[in-house]
mmCIF file of C-alpha atoms in Angstrom:
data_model
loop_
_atom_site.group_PDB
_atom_site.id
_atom_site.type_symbol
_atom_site.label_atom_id
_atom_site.label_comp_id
_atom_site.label_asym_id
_atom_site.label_seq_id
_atom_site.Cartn_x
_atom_site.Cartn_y
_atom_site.Cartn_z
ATOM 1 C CA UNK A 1415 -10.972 1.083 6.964
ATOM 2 C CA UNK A 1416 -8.471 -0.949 9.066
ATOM 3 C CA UNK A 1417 -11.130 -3.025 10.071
ATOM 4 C CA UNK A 1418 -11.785 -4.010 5.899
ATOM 5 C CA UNK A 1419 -7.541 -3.835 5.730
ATOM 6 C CA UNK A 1420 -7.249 -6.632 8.808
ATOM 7 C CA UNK A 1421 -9.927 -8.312 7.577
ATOM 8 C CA UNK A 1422 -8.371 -8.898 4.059
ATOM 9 C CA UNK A 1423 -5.126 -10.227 6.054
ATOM 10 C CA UNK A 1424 -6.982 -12.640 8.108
ATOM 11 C CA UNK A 1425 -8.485 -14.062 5.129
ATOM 12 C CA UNK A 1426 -5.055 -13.480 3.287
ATOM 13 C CA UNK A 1427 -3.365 -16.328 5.619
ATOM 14 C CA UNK A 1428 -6.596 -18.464 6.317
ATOM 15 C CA UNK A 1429 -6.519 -19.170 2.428
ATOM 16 C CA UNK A 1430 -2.544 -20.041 2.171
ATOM 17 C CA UNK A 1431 -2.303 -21.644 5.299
ATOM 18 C CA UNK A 1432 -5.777 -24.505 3.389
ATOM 19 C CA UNK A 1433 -3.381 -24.270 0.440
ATOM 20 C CA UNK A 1434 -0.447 -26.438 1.930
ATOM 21 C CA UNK A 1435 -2.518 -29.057 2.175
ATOM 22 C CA UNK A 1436 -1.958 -30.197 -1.229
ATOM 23 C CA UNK A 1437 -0.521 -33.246 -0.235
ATOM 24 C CA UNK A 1438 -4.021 -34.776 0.387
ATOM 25 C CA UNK A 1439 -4.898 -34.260 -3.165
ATOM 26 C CA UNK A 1440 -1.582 -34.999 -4.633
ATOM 27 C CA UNK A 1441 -1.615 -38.887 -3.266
ATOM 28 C CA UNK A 1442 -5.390 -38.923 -4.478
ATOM 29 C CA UNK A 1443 -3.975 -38.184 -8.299
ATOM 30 C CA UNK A 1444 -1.664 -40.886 -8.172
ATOM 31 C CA UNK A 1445 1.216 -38.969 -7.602
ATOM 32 C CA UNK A 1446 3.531 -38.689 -4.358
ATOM 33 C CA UNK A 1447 3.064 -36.461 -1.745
ATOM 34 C CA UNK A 1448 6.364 -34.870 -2.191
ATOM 35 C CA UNK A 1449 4.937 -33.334 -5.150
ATOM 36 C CA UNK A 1450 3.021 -31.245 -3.405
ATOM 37 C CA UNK A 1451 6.754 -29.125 -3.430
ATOM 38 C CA UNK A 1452 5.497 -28.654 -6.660
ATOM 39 C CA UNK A 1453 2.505 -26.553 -6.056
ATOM 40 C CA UNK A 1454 4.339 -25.059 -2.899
ATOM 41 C CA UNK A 1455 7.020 -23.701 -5.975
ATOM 42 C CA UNK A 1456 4.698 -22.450 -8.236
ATOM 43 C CA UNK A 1457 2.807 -20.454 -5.559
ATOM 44 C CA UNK A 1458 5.661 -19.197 -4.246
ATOM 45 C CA UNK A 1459 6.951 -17.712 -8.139
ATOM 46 C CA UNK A 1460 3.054 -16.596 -8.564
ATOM 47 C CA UNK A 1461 3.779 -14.663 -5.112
ATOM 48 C CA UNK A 1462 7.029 -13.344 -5.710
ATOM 49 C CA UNK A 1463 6.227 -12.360 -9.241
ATOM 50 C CA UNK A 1464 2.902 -10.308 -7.868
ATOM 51 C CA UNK A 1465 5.099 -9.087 -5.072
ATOM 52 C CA UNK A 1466 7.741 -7.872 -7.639
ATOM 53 C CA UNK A 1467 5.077 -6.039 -10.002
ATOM 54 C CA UNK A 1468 2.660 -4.385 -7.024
ATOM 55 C CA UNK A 1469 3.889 -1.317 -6.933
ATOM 56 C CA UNK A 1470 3.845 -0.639 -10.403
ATOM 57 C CA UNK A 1471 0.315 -2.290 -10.444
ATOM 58 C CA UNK A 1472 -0.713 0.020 -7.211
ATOM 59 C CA UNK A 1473 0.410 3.092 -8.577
ATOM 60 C CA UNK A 1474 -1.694 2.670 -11.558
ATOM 61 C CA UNK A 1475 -4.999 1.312 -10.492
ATOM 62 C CA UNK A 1476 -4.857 2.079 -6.365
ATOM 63 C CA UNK A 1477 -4.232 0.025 -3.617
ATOM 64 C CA UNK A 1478 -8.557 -1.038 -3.328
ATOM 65 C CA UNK A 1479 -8.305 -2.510 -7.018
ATOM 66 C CA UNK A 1480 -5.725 -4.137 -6.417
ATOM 67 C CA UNK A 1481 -6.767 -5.825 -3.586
ATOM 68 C CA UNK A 1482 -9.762 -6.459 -4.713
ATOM 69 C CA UNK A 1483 -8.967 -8.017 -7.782
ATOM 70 C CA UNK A 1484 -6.077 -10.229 -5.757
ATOM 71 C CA UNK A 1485 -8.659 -11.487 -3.202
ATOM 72 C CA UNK A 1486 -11.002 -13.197 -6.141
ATOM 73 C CA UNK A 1487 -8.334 -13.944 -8.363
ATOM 74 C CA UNK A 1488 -7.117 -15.869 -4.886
ATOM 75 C CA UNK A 1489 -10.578 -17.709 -4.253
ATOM 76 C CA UNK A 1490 -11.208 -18.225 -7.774
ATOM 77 C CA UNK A 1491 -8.310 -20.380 -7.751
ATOM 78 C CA UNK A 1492 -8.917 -22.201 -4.412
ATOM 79 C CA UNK A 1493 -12.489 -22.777 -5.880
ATOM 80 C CA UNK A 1494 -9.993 -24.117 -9.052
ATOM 81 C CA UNK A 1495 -8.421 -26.275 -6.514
ATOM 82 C CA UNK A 1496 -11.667 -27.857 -4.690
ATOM 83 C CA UNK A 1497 -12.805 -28.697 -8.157
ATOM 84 C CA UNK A 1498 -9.483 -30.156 -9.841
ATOM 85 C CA UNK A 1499 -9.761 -33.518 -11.075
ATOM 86 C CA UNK A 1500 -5.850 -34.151 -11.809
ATOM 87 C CA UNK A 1501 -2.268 -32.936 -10.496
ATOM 88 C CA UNK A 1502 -1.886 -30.714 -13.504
ATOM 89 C CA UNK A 1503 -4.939 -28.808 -12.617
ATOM 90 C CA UNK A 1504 -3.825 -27.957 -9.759
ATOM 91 C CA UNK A 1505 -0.651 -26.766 -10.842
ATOM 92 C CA UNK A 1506 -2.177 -25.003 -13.449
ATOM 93 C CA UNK A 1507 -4.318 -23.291 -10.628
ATOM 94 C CA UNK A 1508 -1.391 -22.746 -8.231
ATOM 95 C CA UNK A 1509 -0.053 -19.918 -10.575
ATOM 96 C CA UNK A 1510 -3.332 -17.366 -10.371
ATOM 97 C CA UNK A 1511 -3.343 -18.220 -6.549
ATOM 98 C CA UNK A 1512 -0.114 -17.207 -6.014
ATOM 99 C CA UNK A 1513 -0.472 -13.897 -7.817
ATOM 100 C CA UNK A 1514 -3.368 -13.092 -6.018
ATOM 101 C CA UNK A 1515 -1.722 -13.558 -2.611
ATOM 102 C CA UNK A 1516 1.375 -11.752 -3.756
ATOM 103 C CA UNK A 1517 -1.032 -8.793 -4.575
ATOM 104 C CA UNK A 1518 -2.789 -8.950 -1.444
ATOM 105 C CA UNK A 1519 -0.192 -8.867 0.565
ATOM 106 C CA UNK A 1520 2.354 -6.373 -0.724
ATOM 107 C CA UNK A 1521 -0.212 -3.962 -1.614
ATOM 108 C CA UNK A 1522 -1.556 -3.658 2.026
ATOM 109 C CA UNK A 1523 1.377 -3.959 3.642
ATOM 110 C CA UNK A 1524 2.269 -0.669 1.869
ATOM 111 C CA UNK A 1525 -1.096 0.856 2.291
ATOM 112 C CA UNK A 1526 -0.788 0.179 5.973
ATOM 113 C CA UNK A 1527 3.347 1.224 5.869
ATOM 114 C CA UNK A 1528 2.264 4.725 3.950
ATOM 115 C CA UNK A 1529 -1.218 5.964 5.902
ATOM 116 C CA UNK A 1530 -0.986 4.690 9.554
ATOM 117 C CA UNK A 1531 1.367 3.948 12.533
ATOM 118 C CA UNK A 1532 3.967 1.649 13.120
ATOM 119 C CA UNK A 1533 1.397 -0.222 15.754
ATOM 120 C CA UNK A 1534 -1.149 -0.777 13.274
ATOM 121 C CA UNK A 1535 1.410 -2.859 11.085
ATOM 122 C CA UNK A 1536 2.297 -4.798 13.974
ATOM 123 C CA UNK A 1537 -1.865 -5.427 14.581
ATOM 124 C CA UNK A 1538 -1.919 -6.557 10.532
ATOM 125 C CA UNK A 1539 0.588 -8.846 10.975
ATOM 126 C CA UNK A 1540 -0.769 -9.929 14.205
ATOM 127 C CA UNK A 1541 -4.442 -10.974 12.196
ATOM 128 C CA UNK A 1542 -2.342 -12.836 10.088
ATOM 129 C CA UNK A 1543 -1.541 -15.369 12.717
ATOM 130 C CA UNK A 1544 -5.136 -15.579 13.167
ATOM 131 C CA UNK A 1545 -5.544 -16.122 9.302
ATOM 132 C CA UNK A 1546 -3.124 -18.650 9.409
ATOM 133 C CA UNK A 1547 -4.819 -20.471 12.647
ATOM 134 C CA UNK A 1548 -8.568 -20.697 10.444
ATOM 135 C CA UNK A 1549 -7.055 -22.617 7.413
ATOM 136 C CA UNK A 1550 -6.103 -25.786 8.634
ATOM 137 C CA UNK A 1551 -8.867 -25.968 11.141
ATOM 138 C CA UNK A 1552 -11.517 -25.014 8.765
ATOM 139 C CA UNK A 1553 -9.995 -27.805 6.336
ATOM 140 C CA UNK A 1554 -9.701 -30.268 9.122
ATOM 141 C CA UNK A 1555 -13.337 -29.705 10.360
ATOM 142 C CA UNK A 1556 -14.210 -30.371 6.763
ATOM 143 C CA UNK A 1557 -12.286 -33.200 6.262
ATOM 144 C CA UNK A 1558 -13.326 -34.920 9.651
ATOM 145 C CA UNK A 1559 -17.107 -34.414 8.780
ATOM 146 C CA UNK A 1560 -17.164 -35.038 5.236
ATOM 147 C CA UNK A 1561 -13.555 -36.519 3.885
ATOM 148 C CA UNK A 1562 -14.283 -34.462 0.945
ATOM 149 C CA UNK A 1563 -11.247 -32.300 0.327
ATOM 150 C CA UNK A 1564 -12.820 -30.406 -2.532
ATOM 151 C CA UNK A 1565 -14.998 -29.176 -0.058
ATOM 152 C CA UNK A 1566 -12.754 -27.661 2.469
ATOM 153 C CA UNK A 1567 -11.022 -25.464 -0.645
ATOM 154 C CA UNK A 1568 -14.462 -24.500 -1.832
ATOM 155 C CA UNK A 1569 -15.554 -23.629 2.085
ATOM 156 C CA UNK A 1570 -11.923 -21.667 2.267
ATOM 157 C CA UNK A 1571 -12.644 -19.860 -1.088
#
């Protein structure tokens, strides 16, 4: 089970850590590169919002639905932002990301918090600085080989 739990938080990071690169889209709509703080906002309420509501959510439907339905509500919208054609879209996509990472991450934290020991939080969190080492070289392999940026959010997803 921790090996699924560290898993999920490698993959967790790996997929927010592609996600600030929204700045290479952003100057491809048109638009300046500074609004990238744009999607960076509306991930961040998505997060917090999914944060606020997990334990009500966890309670109800268990920690392995929850996760579960974060982590492809998460790629669903990374596969929302390697196929976005305009800045709106991938605002509009930002939102289900964030609440999908919000749910991933508070409800395993407090999986991890409530059934094991204090060392195995510090190895999650650990496997999240490997998540958040993967992103930007998985995107950057991507975008070196094919300078296709949909691509690197669909190869993320």
């Amino acid at each position: 089970m921790l090996f699924i739990i560290y898993l999920a938080f490698v993959s967790l990071d790996c997929r927010l850590r592609c996600s600030e690169l929204p700045g290479l889209p952003c100057t491809v709509f048109g638009v300046p590169v500074s609004f990238s703080g744009i999607v960076f906002m509306l991930i961040a309420i998505g997060t917090i919002a999914s944060s606020l509501a997990s334990n009500h959510l966890t309670n109800r439907f268990g920690t392995g639905r929850v996760t579960a339905v974060s982590v492809l509500v998460s790629a669903l919208a990374l596969f929302g932002f390697g196929f976005s054609q305009s800045f709106l879209t991938l605002c509009i996509w930002a939102v289900p990301y964030g609440l999908g990472a919000g749910g991933v991450d508070a409800s395993i934290n407090n999986y991890v918090a409530l059934h094991y020991q204090s060392r195995h939080m510090s190895w999650l969190h650990g496997t999240w600085g490997i998540g958040a080492s993967f992103g930007p070289v998985i995107m950057g392999q991507i975008l070196s080989v094919s300078h296709n940026w949909h691509l690197g959010y669909v190869a993320v997803a």
